[in-house]
PDB file of C-alpha atoms in Angstrom:
ATOM      1  CA  MET A  14      14.565  32.984 -15.519  1.00 46.00           C
ATOM      2  CA  GLU A  15      12.120  31.343 -17.939  1.00 54.00           C
ATOM      3  CA  GLU A  16      14.705  31.385 -20.767  1.00 61.00           C
ATOM      4  CA  ASP A  17      16.602  28.452 -19.189  1.00 75.00           C
ATOM      5  CA  LEU A  18      13.505  26.205 -19.317  1.00 79.00           C
ATOM      6  CA  PRO A  19      13.708  23.169 -21.612  1.00 79.00           C
ATOM      7  CA  PHE A  20      10.261  24.024 -23.119  1.00 78.00           C
ATOM      8  CA  GLU A  21       7.967  27.014 -23.488  1.00 82.00           C
ATOM      9  CA  LEU A  22       5.209  27.465 -20.920  1.00 84.00           C
ATOM     10  CA  THR A  23       1.658  28.278 -21.932  1.00 85.00           C
ATOM     11  CA  LYS A  24      -0.283  31.034 -20.184  1.00 88.00           C
ATOM     12  CA  PHE A  25      -2.015  28.857 -17.554  1.00 92.00           C
ATOM     13  CA  HIS A  26       0.526  25.987 -17.506  1.00 90.00           C
ATOM     14  CA  LYS A  27       1.215  26.215 -13.741  1.00 92.00           C
ATOM     15  CA  ARG A  28      -2.451  26.387 -12.713  1.00 94.00           C
ATOM     16  CA  LYS A  29      -3.534  23.557 -15.059  1.00 93.00           C
ATOM     17  CA  THR A  30      -0.605  21.322 -14.189  1.00 92.00           C
ATOM     18  CA  ILE A  31      -1.112  21.623 -10.403  1.00 93.00           C
ATOM     19  CA  TYR A  32      -4.880  21.104 -10.823  1.00 93.00           C
ATOM     20  CA  ASP A  33      -4.238  17.945 -12.892  1.00 90.00           C
ATOM     21  CA  TRP A  34      -1.774  16.593 -10.345  1.00 91.00           C
ATOM     22  CA  LYS A  35      -4.263  17.048  -7.485  1.00 90.00           C
ATOM     23  CA  ARG A  36      -7.093  15.547  -9.517  1.00 86.00           C
ATOM     24  CA  ARG A  37      -4.906  12.481 -10.194  1.00 83.00           C
ATOM     25  CA  GLY A  38      -4.257  12.019  -6.472  1.00 85.00           C
ATOM     26  CA  LEU A  39      -1.192  13.950  -5.495  1.00 89.00           C
ATOM     27  CA  ILE A  40      -1.482  14.829  -1.794  1.00 90.00           C
ATOM     28  CA  GLU A  41       1.190  17.311  -0.652  1.00 92.00           C
ATOM     29  CA  THR A  42       1.249  20.705   0.997  1.00 93.00           C
ATOM     30  CA  ASP A  43       0.826  23.764  -1.288  1.00 93.00           C
ATOM     31  CA  GLU A  44       4.503  24.700  -0.627  1.00 95.00           C
ATOM     32  CA  MET A  45       5.685  21.232  -1.593  1.00 95.00           C
ATOM     33  CA  ILE A  46       3.567  21.181  -4.734  1.00 94.00           C
ATOM     34  CA  LEU A  47       5.075  24.521  -5.848  1.00 94.00           C
ATOM     35  CA  GLU A  48       8.546  23.049  -5.224  1.00 95.00           C
ATOM     36  CA  ILE A  49       7.673  19.912  -7.260  1.00 94.00           C
ATOM     37  CA  TYR A  50       6.316  22.099 -10.043  1.00 94.00           C
ATOM     38  CA  GLU A  51       9.506  24.185 -10.219  1.00 92.00           C
ATOM     39  CA  GLY A  52      11.572  21.013 -10.375  1.00 91.00           C
ATOM     40  CA  CYS A  53       9.340  19.543 -13.036  1.00 90.00           C
ATOM     41  CA  ILE A  54       9.484  22.486 -15.431  1.00 90.00           C
ATOM     42  CA  ARG A  55      13.291  22.610 -15.173  1.00 90.00           C
ATOM     43  CA  ALA A  56      13.887  18.864 -15.405  1.00 91.00           C
ATOM     44  CA  LYS A  57      15.720  17.748 -18.550  1.00 91.00           C
ATOM     45  CA  ASN A  58      16.145  14.044 -17.808  1.00 93.00           C
ATOM     46  CA  CYS A  59      14.024  11.260 -16.248  1.00 91.00           C
ATOM     47  CA  GLU A  60      15.025  10.701 -12.606  1.00 90.00           C
ATOM     48  CA  LEU A  61      14.740   6.902 -13.029  1.00 85.00           C
ATOM     49  CA  CYS A  62      16.214   5.960 -16.428  1.00 88.00           C
ATOM     50  CA  GLY A  63      18.222   9.177 -17.011  1.00 91.00           C
ATOM     51  CA  ASN A  64      17.013   9.547 -20.569  1.00 92.00           C
ATOM     52  CA  PRO A  65      16.310  13.092 -21.816  1.00 93.00           C
ATOM     53  CA  PHE A  66      12.649  14.023 -22.084  1.00 91.00           C
ATOM     54  CA  LYS A  67      11.485  13.963 -25.707  1.00 88.00           C
ATOM     55  CA  ASN A  68       8.985  16.796 -25.215  1.00 84.00           C
ATOM     56  CA  SER A  69       6.987  18.517 -22.450  1.00 79.00           C
ATOM     57  CA  ARG A  70       4.322  15.799 -22.482  1.00 82.00           C
ATOM     58  CA  ASP A  71       6.955  13.096 -21.867  1.00 88.00           C
ATOM     59  CA  ARG A  72       7.760  14.712 -18.499  1.00 90.00           C
ATOM     60  CA  GLN A  73       5.446  13.306 -15.800  1.00 90.00           C
ATOM     61  CA  MET A  74       4.985  13.532 -12.029  1.00 90.00           C
ATOM     62  CA  ASP A  75       5.174  10.126 -10.371  1.00 89.00           C
ATOM     63  CA  HIS A  76       3.382   9.611  -7.031  1.00 86.00           C
ATOM     64  CA  CYS A  77       2.320   6.677  -4.836  1.00 79.00           C
ATOM     65  CA  HIS A  78      -1.312   5.745  -5.550  1.00 72.00           C
ATOM     66  CA  GLU A  79      -1.667   4.412  -2.024  1.00 71.00           C
ATOM     67  CA  THR A  80      -0.452   7.479  -0.067  1.00 81.00           C
ATOM     68  CA  GLY A  81      -0.663  10.267  -2.701  1.00 83.00           C
ATOM     69  CA  LYS A  82       2.968  11.273  -1.950  1.00 89.00           C
ATOM     70  CA  PHE A  83       5.312  12.529  -4.656  1.00 91.00           C
ATOM     71  CA  ARG A  84       8.214  10.323  -5.778  1.00 89.00           C
ATOM     72  CA  ASN A  85       9.924  11.512  -8.960  1.00 90.00           C
ATOM     73  CA  ILE A  86       9.760  13.439 -12.210  1.00 93.00           C
ATOM     74  CA  VAL A  87       9.898  10.693 -14.796  1.00 91.00           C
ATOM     75  CA  CYS A  88       9.395   9.956 -18.477  1.00 90.00           C
ATOM     76  CA  ARG A  89       6.075   8.500 -19.703  1.00 86.00           C
ATOM     77  CA  LYS A  90       7.628   5.014 -20.162  1.00 84.00           C
ATOM     78  CA  CYS A  91       8.994   4.797 -16.574  1.00 84.00           C
ATOM     79  CA  ASN A  92       5.683   6.082 -15.198  1.00 81.00           C
ATOM     80  CA  GLN A  93       3.707   3.432 -17.094  1.00 76.00           C
ATOM     81  CA  CYS A  94       6.091   0.715 -15.879  1.00 74.00           C
ATOM     82  CA  LYS A  95       5.503   1.524 -12.184  1.00 67.00           C
ATOM     83  CA  SER A  96       4.146  -1.391 -10.187  1.00 55.00           C
ATOM     84  CA  ASP A  97       1.515   0.394  -8.116  1.00 58.00           C
ATOM     85  CA  LYS A  98      -0.939   1.360 -10.851  1.00 55.00           C
ATOM     86  CA  LYS A  99      -4.173   2.803  -9.589  1.00 53.00           C
ATOM     87  CA  ILE A 100      -7.161   0.471  -9.217  1.00 54.00           C
ATOM     88  CA  ASN A 101      -9.213   1.405 -12.220  1.00 58.00           C
ATOM     89  CA  SER A 102     -10.609  -1.956 -13.220  1.00 69.00           C
ATOM     90  CA  ASN A 103     -14.299  -2.413 -13.827  1.00 75.00           C
ATOM     91  CA  THR A 104     -14.521  -4.971 -11.018  1.00 79.00           C
ATOM     92  CA  GLY A 105     -12.996  -2.876  -8.200  1.00 78.00           C
ATOM     93  CA  GLU A 106     -10.385  -5.630  -7.719  1.00 86.00           C
ATOM     94  CA  ARG A 107      -6.724  -4.771  -8.413  1.00 84.00           C
ATOM     95  CA  TYR A 108      -5.417  -6.526 -11.588  1.00 87.00           C
ATOM     96  CA  ILE A 109      -8.805  -8.131 -12.456  1.00 90.00           C
ATOM     97  CA  TYR A 110     -11.028  -6.972 -15.303  1.00 89.00           C
ATOM     98  CA  LYS A 111     -14.419  -8.160 -16.531  1.00 91.00           C
ATOM     99  CA  ILE A 112     -14.268  -8.562 -20.348  1.00 91.00           C
ATOM    100  CA  LYS A 113     -16.663  -9.744 -23.054  1.00 91.00           C
ATOM    101  CA  ASP A 114     -15.816 -13.196 -24.251  1.00 91.00           C
ATOM    102  CA  LYS A 115     -18.257 -15.307 -26.247  1.00 91.00           C
ATOM    103  CA  THR A 116     -16.290 -18.489 -25.679  1.00 91.00           C
ATOM    104  CA  TYR A 117     -17.736 -18.490 -22.151  1.00 90.00           C
ATOM    105  CA  LYS A 118     -21.360 -19.473 -21.686  1.00 91.00           C
ATOM    106  CA  GLN A 119     -22.234 -16.314 -19.743  1.00 92.00           C
ATOM    107  CA  GLY A 120     -20.678 -14.118 -22.519  1.00 92.00           C
ATOM    108  CA  PHE A 121     -17.888 -12.725 -20.329  1.00 93.00           C
ATOM    109  CA  CYS A 122     -14.964 -13.705 -18.174  1.00 94.00           C
ATOM    110  CA  TYR A 123     -12.516 -12.210 -15.781  1.00 94.00           C
ATOM    111  CA  LYS A 124      -9.022 -11.353 -16.995  1.00 93.00           C
ATOM    112  CA  ILE A 125      -6.110 -11.146 -14.530  1.00 93.00           C
ATOM    113  CA  GLN A 126      -3.274  -8.936 -15.693  1.00 88.00           C
ATOM    114  CA  ILE A 127      -0.162  -8.179 -13.661  1.00 86.00           C
ATOM    115  CA  GLU A 128       2.665  -6.260 -15.326  1.00 80.00           C
ATOM    116  CA  ARG A 129       6.127  -5.565 -14.032  1.00 76.00           C
ATOM    117  CA  ASN A 130       8.877  -3.662 -15.853  1.00 70.00           C
ATOM    118  CA  CYS A 131       6.596  -3.419 -18.880  1.00 71.00           C
ATOM    119  CA  LYS A 132       6.198  -7.158 -19.231  1.00 79.00           C
ATOM    120  CA  TRP A 133       3.273  -9.402 -18.324  1.00 84.00           C
ATOM    121  CA  VAL A 134       4.061 -11.704 -15.398  1.00 89.00           C
ATOM    122  CA  LEU A 135       0.493 -12.921 -15.228  1.00 91.00           C
ATOM    123  CA  ASN A 136      -2.042 -12.616 -18.033  1.00 92.00           C
ATOM    124  CA  THR A 137      -4.867 -15.139 -17.950  1.00 94.00           C
ATOM    125  CA  LYS A 138      -8.693 -15.564 -17.845  1.00 95.00           C
ATOM    126  CA  ARG A 139     -11.045 -17.178 -15.385  1.00 94.00           C
ATOM    127  CA  LYS A 140     -14.777 -17.953 -15.514  1.00 94.00           C
ATOM    128  CA  THR A 141     -15.786 -16.414 -12.168  1.00 94.00           C
ATOM    129  CA  LEU A 142     -14.654 -13.430 -10.137  1.00 94.00           C
ATOM    130  CA  LYS A 143     -13.974 -15.759  -7.181  1.00 95.00           C
ATOM    131  CA  GLU A 144     -11.640 -17.933  -9.280  1.00 96.00           C
ATOM    132  CA  ALA A 145      -9.831 -14.851 -10.547  1.00 95.00           C
ATOM    133  CA  ILE A 146      -9.354 -13.444  -7.027  1.00 94.00           C
ATOM    134  CA  GLU A 147      -8.049 -16.798  -5.768  1.00 96.00           C
ATOM    135  CA  LEU A 148      -5.542 -17.101  -8.628  1.00 96.00           C
ATOM    136  CA  ARG A 149      -4.400 -13.480  -8.207  1.00 93.00           C
ATOM    137  CA  ASP A 150      -3.958 -13.888  -4.425  1.00 94.00           C
ATOM    138  CA  LYS A 151      -2.067 -17.181  -4.882  1.00 96.00           C
ATOM    139  CA  PHE A 152       0.208 -15.536  -7.526  1.00 95.00           C
ATOM    140  CA  ILE A 153       0.930 -12.593  -5.160  1.00 91.00           C
ATOM    141  CA  GLU A 154       1.719 -14.984  -2.314  1.00 93.00           C
ATOM    142  CA  GLU A 155       4.046 -17.125  -4.444  1.00 94.00           C
ATOM    143  CA  ASN A 156       5.799 -14.145  -6.055  1.00 90.00           C
ATOM    144  CA  PRO A 157       6.460 -11.561  -3.316  1.00 88.00           C
ATOM    145  CA  GLU A 158       9.439 -10.142  -5.245  1.00 85.00           C
ATOM    146  CA  TYR A 159       7.025  -8.470  -7.686  1.00 78.00           C
ATOM    147  CA  PHE A 160       5.101  -6.680  -4.900  1.00 74.00           C
ATOM    148  CA  LYS A 161       7.839  -5.083  -2.754  1.00 66.00           C
TER     149      LYS A 161
END
């Protein structure tokens, strides 16, 4: 059964992989997670772009960061290009980051970065968090096609 796998499994691969998926936010039943795992270890091509996986690390589980539900087994590039990246900014605001910048009197500014299909659609700086939030919200309102 394991001889038809596209890569060799390490001793604790299943346990470690499932633990990592749950830690990263996958919320599914234990039965569904086992089914996803079996599909993942047998997958040879990305379910989005169709390209073959380069190695075992290129194969990734894609899930919705809002609901925690599984979507696809994808390559690293397709996973990084997804539009619902987790909020992991240092401001707690989606797409807005506080960065050091000595050109501003206070020594920092707020950078707004929105990426779609691996290209920046908004990448700019603002002096205050309030200004950054207003610009982000205006951009989202004026460009709903990026946020479907």
